[in-house]
Coordinates of C-alpha atoms in Angstrom, one line a residue:
M52 CA 144.0 -115.1 -38.7
K53 CA 143.1 -114.2 -35.1
E54 CA 139.7 -115.1 -33.6
L55 CA 137.8 -113.4 -30.7
S56 CA 135.1 -115.3 -28.9
D57 CA 131.8 -113.8 -27.7
E58 CA 132.9 -114.3 -24.1
K59 CA 134.6 -110.9 -24.4
T60 CA 131.6 -108.5 -24.6
L61 CA 130.9 -104.8 -23.9
F62 CA 127.5 -103.2 -23.3
A63 CA 128.8 -99.6 -23.7
F64 CA 131.5 -98.2 -25.9
A65 CA 133.9 -96.4 -23.6
R66 CA 137.5 -95.0 -23.5
D67 CA 138.5 -96.8 -20.3
L68 CA 137.7 -100.4 -21.3
E69 CA 140.3 -103.1 -21.0
P70 CA 141.1 -104.5 -24.5
A71 CA 139.9 -108.0 -25.2
M72 CA 142.5 -108.3 -27.9
T73 CA 145.3 -106.2 -29.4
V74 CA 146.1 -106.4 -33.2
E75 CA 148.5 -104.7 -35.6
S76 CA 147.2 -102.2 -38.1
G77 CA 146.0 -104.0 -41.2
E78 CA 145.4 -107.3 -39.3
T79 CA 142.3 -109.4 -40.0
V80 CA 140.1 -110.8 -37.1
R81 CA 137.3 -113.2 -37.1
I82 CA 134.8 -112.1 -34.4
R83 CA 132.1 -114.3 -32.8
T84 CA 129.0 -112.2 -31.9
K85 CA 125.9 -112.8 -29.9
D86 CA 122.5 -111.7 -31.1
C87 CA 120.9 -108.5 -29.8
F88 CA 119.1 -110.5 -27.0
G89 CA 122.4 -111.9 -25.8
N90 CA 121.3 -115.3 -27.1
Q91 CA 118.6 -115.4 -24.5
V92 CA 115.7 -116.0 -26.9
Q93 CA 116.2 -119.5 -28.4
T94 CA 112.8 -121.3 -28.0
P95 CA 109.1 -120.2 -28.1
D96 CA 109.2 -120.5 -24.3
D97 CA 111.7 -117.7 -23.9
V98 CA 109.6 -114.7 -22.9
L99 CA 111.1 -111.2 -23.4
D100 CA 109.6 -110.0 -20.1
E101 CA 111.8 -112.5 -18.4
I102 CA 115.2 -112.0 -20.0
D103 CA 118.0 -109.9 -18.5
W104 CA 117.6 -106.5 -20.2
D105 CA 121.0 -105.4 -18.9
A106 CA 122.5 -108.0 -21.2
I107 CA 121.0 -106.9 -24.5
N108 CA 122.8 -105.5 -27.5
P109 CA 126.2 -106.9 -26.6
A110 CA 129.2 -106.1 -28.8
T111 CA 132.2 -108.3 -28.9
G112 CA 135.4 -106.5 -28.0
P113 CA 137.0 -104.1 -27.5
I114 CA 139.9 -104.6 -29.9
Y115 CA 142.9 -102.3 -29.5
V116 CA 144.4 -101.5 -32.9
R117 CA 148.1 -100.4 -32.8
G118 CA 148.7 -97.1 -34.5
A119 CA 145.1 -95.8 -34.0
K120 CA 145.4 -92.4 -32.5
P121 CA 142.9 -89.8 -31.2
G122 CA 142.1 -87.4 -34.0
G123 CA 142.7 -90.0 -36.7
A124 CA 140.4 -92.7 -38.2
L125 CA 139.9 -96.4 -38.0
K126 CA 139.3 -98.2 -41.3
V127 CA 137.1 -101.3 -41.0
E128 CA 136.7 -103.6 -44.0
I129 CA 133.9 -106.1 -43.7
L130 CA 135.3 -109.2 -45.4
N131 CA 132.7 -111.8 -44.5
I132 CA 129.6 -112.4 -42.4
E133 CA 128.6 -115.9 -41.3
L134 CA 125.2 -116.4 -39.7
D135 CA 123.8 -119.0 -37.3
A136 CA 120.8 -121.1 -38.4
Q137 CA 118.0 -119.4 -36.4
T138 CA 116.8 -115.9 -36.0
S139 CA 114.5 -114.1 -33.6
S140 CA 112.4 -111.0 -34.1
C141 CA 110.1 -109.0 -31.9
T142 CA 107.7 -106.1 -31.4
G143 CA 105.7 -104.9 -28.5
K144 CA 104.0 -102.2 -26.4
D145 CA 105.6 -98.8 -27.0
E146 CA 108.3 -100.4 -29.1
G147 CA 109.1 -99.4 -32.7
V148 CA 106.9 -97.3 -35.0
C149 CA 103.7 -99.3 -34.2
G150 CA 104.2 -99.8 -30.5
D151 CA 100.9 -97.9 -29.8
R152 CA 99.0 -100.8 -31.4
F153 CA 100.1 -103.5 -29.0
D154 CA 99.7 -104.4 -25.3
A155 CA 102.4 -107.0 -25.0
W156 CA 105.5 -108.5 -26.6
S157 CA 105.4 -110.7 -29.7
T158 CA 108.3 -112.8 -30.8
R159 CA 109.0 -115.0 -33.8
L160 CA 111.7 -117.5 -34.4
C161 CA 112.7 -118.3 -38.0
A162 CA 115.1 -120.8 -39.6
I163 CA 117.7 -120.0 -42.2
E164 CA 117.9 -122.4 -45.1
G165 CA 120.5 -121.7 -47.7
D166 CA 120.2 -118.1 -48.8
K167 CA 116.7 -117.6 -47.4
L168 CA 115.0 -116.9 -44.1
I169 CA 111.9 -119.1 -43.7
W170 CA 109.1 -116.8 -42.5
N171 CA 106.3 -119.4 -42.9
D172 CA 105.2 -122.1 -45.3
R173 CA 104.1 -119.4 -47.8
L174 CA 107.0 -117.0 -47.7
S175 CA 110.8 -117.1 -47.7
I176 CA 112.8 -113.9 -47.5
P177 CA 116.2 -113.3 -49.2
L178 CA 119.0 -112.9 -46.7
N179 CA 120.7 -109.5 -46.3
P180 CA 123.4 -110.2 -43.7
M181 CA 124.5 -107.0 -41.9
I182 CA 126.0 -105.8 -38.7
G183 CA 123.8 -103.6 -36.5
V184 CA 126.2 -102.5 -33.8
I185 CA 129.7 -101.5 -34.8
G186 CA 132.0 -98.7 -33.7
V187 CA 134.8 -97.4 -31.5
A188 CA 135.1 -95.6 -28.1
P189 CA 133.5 -92.2 -28.1
A190 CA 135.2 -89.0 -27.1
G191 CA 133.1 -88.3 -24.0
E192 CA 131.1 -90.4 -21.6
P193 CA 130.4 -94.1 -22.3
V194 CA 127.5 -94.7 -24.8
N195 CA 125.5 -97.9 -24.4
C196 CA 125.4 -100.3 -27.3
G197 CA 121.8 -99.6 -28.0
T198 CA 122.5 -96.0 -29.0
P199 CA 124.2 -94.8 -32.2
G200 CA 126.4 -91.7 -32.4
T201 CA 129.4 -90.2 -34.0
H202 CA 131.4 -93.2 -32.7
G203 CA 129.1 -95.6 -34.6
G204 CA 127.3 -97.9 -32.2
N205 CA 123.7 -99.2 -32.9
M206 CA 123.4 -97.7 -36.4
D207 CA 121.3 -100.6 -37.8
N208 CA 122.4 -99.7 -41.3
T209 CA 121.6 -102.3 -44.0
A210 CA 124.6 -101.1 -46.1
I211 CA 127.0 -102.4 -43.4
T212 CA 127.4 -105.7 -45.0
T213 CA 130.1 -107.8 -46.7
G214 CA 132.2 -105.7 -49.1
A215 CA 131.5 -102.4 -47.2
T216 CA 134.3 -100.4 -45.7
L217 CA 133.7 -98.1 -42.7
Y218 CA 135.8 -95.2 -41.4
F219 CA 135.3 -94.2 -37.7
P220 CA 136.7 -91.1 -35.9
V221 CA 139.1 -92.3 -33.3
A222 CA 138.9 -90.7 -29.8
A223 CA 140.9 -93.2 -27.7
E224 CA 144.3 -94.8 -28.1
G225 CA 143.9 -98.0 -30.1
A226 CA 140.3 -97.0 -31.1
L227 CA 138.8 -99.8 -29.0
F228 CA 136.7 -101.4 -31.7
G229 CA 133.7 -103.7 -31.2
C230 CA 130.8 -105.2 -33.1
G231 CA 127.7 -107.3 -32.7
D232 CA 123.9 -107.3 -33.2
M233 CA 123.9 -109.0 -36.6
H234 CA 120.8 -109.3 -38.7
A235 CA 120.0 -111.9 -41.3
A236 CA 117.4 -109.6 -42.9
M237 CA 116.1 -106.1 -42.1
G238 CA 114.3 -103.4 -44.0
D239 CA 115.5 -99.8 -43.9
G240 CA 113.8 -98.2 -40.8
E241 CA 113.7 -101.4 -38.7
I242 CA 110.1 -100.4 -37.9
S243 CA 109.3 -103.2 -35.4
V244 CA 112.5 -102.4 -33.3
S245 CA 114.2 -105.6 -34.5
G246 CA 115.5 -107.2 -37.6
A247 CA 116.0 -110.9 -38.0
E248 CA 118.3 -111.0 -35.0
V249 CA 121.0 -113.6 -35.2
A250 CA 124.4 -114.7 -33.8
G251 CA 127.3 -115.4 -36.0
W252 CA 130.8 -114.5 -37.1
A253 CA 132.2 -111.2 -38.6
T254 CA 135.5 -111.2 -40.4
V255 CA 137.0 -107.7 -40.5
R256 CA 140.3 -106.0 -41.4
L257 CA 141.2 -103.2 -39.0
T258 CA 143.6 -100.4 -40.2
A259 CA 144.7 -97.3 -38.4
L260 CA 144.7 -94.1 -40.4
P261 CA 146.1 -91.5 -38.0
A262 CA 146.3 -88.7 -40.6
M263 CA 142.6 -89.1 -41.7
R264 CA 140.1 -86.6 -40.2
V265 CA 136.5 -87.9 -39.8
K266 CA 133.6 -86.2 -38.0
N267 CA 130.9 -88.9 -38.5
P268 CA 131.2 -92.5 -39.6
L269 CA 131.8 -92.9 -43.3
I270 CA 130.8 -95.9 -45.5
E271 CA 132.2 -97.0 -48.8
N272 CA 131.1 -99.8 -51.1
E273 CA 131.6 -100.6 -54.8
T274 CA 129.3 -97.9 -56.0
H275 CA 128.9 -95.2 -53.3
V276 CA 130.5 -93.2 -50.5
G277 CA 128.3 -92.0 -47.7
V278 CA 128.1 -90.2 -44.4
I279 CA 126.2 -91.9 -41.5
A280 CA 124.7 -89.5 -39.0
S281 CA 122.5 -90.0 -35.9
A282 CA 120.4 -87.5 -34.1
E283 CA 117.2 -87.0 -32.1
T284 CA 115.1 -86.8 -35.3
L285 CA 115.4 -88.2 -38.8
D286 CA 115.4 -84.6 -40.2
E287 CA 118.3 -83.6 -38.0
A288 CA 120.3 -86.7 -38.8
A289 CA 119.7 -86.2 -42.5
S290 CA 120.8 -82.5 -42.3
I291 CA 124.0 -83.5 -40.4
A292 CA 124.9 -86.2 -43.0
V293 CA 124.3 -83.9 -46.0
H294 CA 126.2 -81.0 -44.5
D295 CA 129.1 -83.2 -43.6
M296 CA 129.4 -84.7 -47.1
V297 CA 129.2 -81.3 -48.8
R298 CA 131.8 -79.9 -46.5
M299 CA 134.1 -82.9 -46.9
V300 CA 134.0 -83.0 -50.7
S301 CA 134.2 -79.2 -51.0
E302 CA 137.4 -79.1 -48.8
A303 CA 139.0 -82.0 -50.6
T304 CA 138.3 -80.8 -54.1
N305 CA 138.2 -77.0 -53.8
T306 CA 134.7 -77.0 -55.3
A307 CA 132.1 -74.4 -54.4
E308 CA 129.5 -75.7 -52.0
D309 CA 126.6 -74.3 -54.0
E310 CA 127.7 -76.4 -57.0
L311 CA 128.0 -79.5 -54.9
V312 CA 124.6 -79.0 -53.3
M313 CA 122.9 -78.7 -56.7
L314 CA 124.9 -81.7 -58.0
F315 CA 124.1 -83.9 -55.0
S316 CA 120.4 -83.0 -55.3
L317 CA 120.4 -84.6 -58.7
T318 CA 122.5 -87.7 -57.9
A319 CA 122.7 -88.6 -54.2
D320 CA 120.3 -90.2 -51.9
V321 CA 119.2 -89.7 -48.3
Q322 CA 118.4 -93.1 -46.9
V323 CA 116.9 -94.1 -43.5
C324 CA 118.9 -96.6 -41.6
Q325 CA 116.7 -96.9 -38.4
M326 CA 114.0 -94.9 -36.8
V327 CA 113.5 -96.8 -33.5
D328 CA 116.6 -96.3 -31.4
P329 CA 117.2 -93.5 -28.9
E330 CA 118.9 -91.6 -31.7
K331 CA 117.7 -92.0 -35.3
T332 CA 120.2 -92.8 -38.1
V333 CA 120.4 -91.7 -41.7
R334 CA 123.0 -92.3 -44.5
F335 CA 123.7 -89.9 -47.3
M336 CA 125.0 -91.8 -50.3
V337 CA 126.8 -90.2 -53.2
P338 CA 127.6 -92.3 -56.3
K339 CA 131.3 -92.9 -56.9
Y340 CA 131.0 -91.8 -60.6
V341 CA 130.1 -88.3 -59.3
L342 CA 133.0 -88.2 -56.8
D343 CA 135.5 -89.7 -59.4
A344 CA 134.6 -86.8 -61.8
Y345 CA 135.9 -84.4 -59.1
S346 CA 138.9 -86.5 -58.2
F347 CA 137.6 -87.0 -54.7
E348 CA 139.3 -89.7 -52.6
L349 CA 138.9 -90.9 -49.1
S350 CA 142.2 -90.3 -47.2

């Protein structure tokens, strides 16, 4: 298995980046990632006002995947997530949902012990390891790693965890994949503007699917298939995700859209990923038992 160190980082997804590594389609890579602060917050003395804000939200990469072609898709299977032993979290003035309540930054460092995050001597939180920034080069101008979009990016989606599979629309030769910004725990919404930010390792399998057509990132796990969409508002992101899923299933199964809309209203869920980044992100998750009944398959 190949490994990629966190010395190879990008701060914006872009079509013209020099690859940090080239892999064959179907190859597995173990990727070292920095936390969202670029590993600059390690002790209580590390003040957010004094860090290099041009070095935040780094993604490790990009990785060139042979066979990935513009117009096709890149399949990313998340095989394992390994976390370092300490996390950092923050909130502050004009940051997150409650930024109007604060006049300065607050930070908190927490230890990971076993399968728990130690918040204080009264509370331990179950771990939910996930990848916050993950994606490929966009079709147009570069997109900084703090912003999500149709290419992926900073989606901060708790469903992007071990066992999940993602499908990204490819806009550049080789896809130019990158990932970073892991969280040891995070609630849907990420209301403070951070999760339990942590460095670590992500093991992924990267497969080129040049014949697959994808408009927005898709996610698949053991029980659901979903569309991930980002937009200026949560309402707009939800609308994009739902419309895209209805269109995709209708076209693949020759099922009338009105039937699918009624069916999905009974069985599928609109779920908030994050509501604090420059674009807000939503996932629309449809149970596989519903899709299986209509012989729908991702391809």
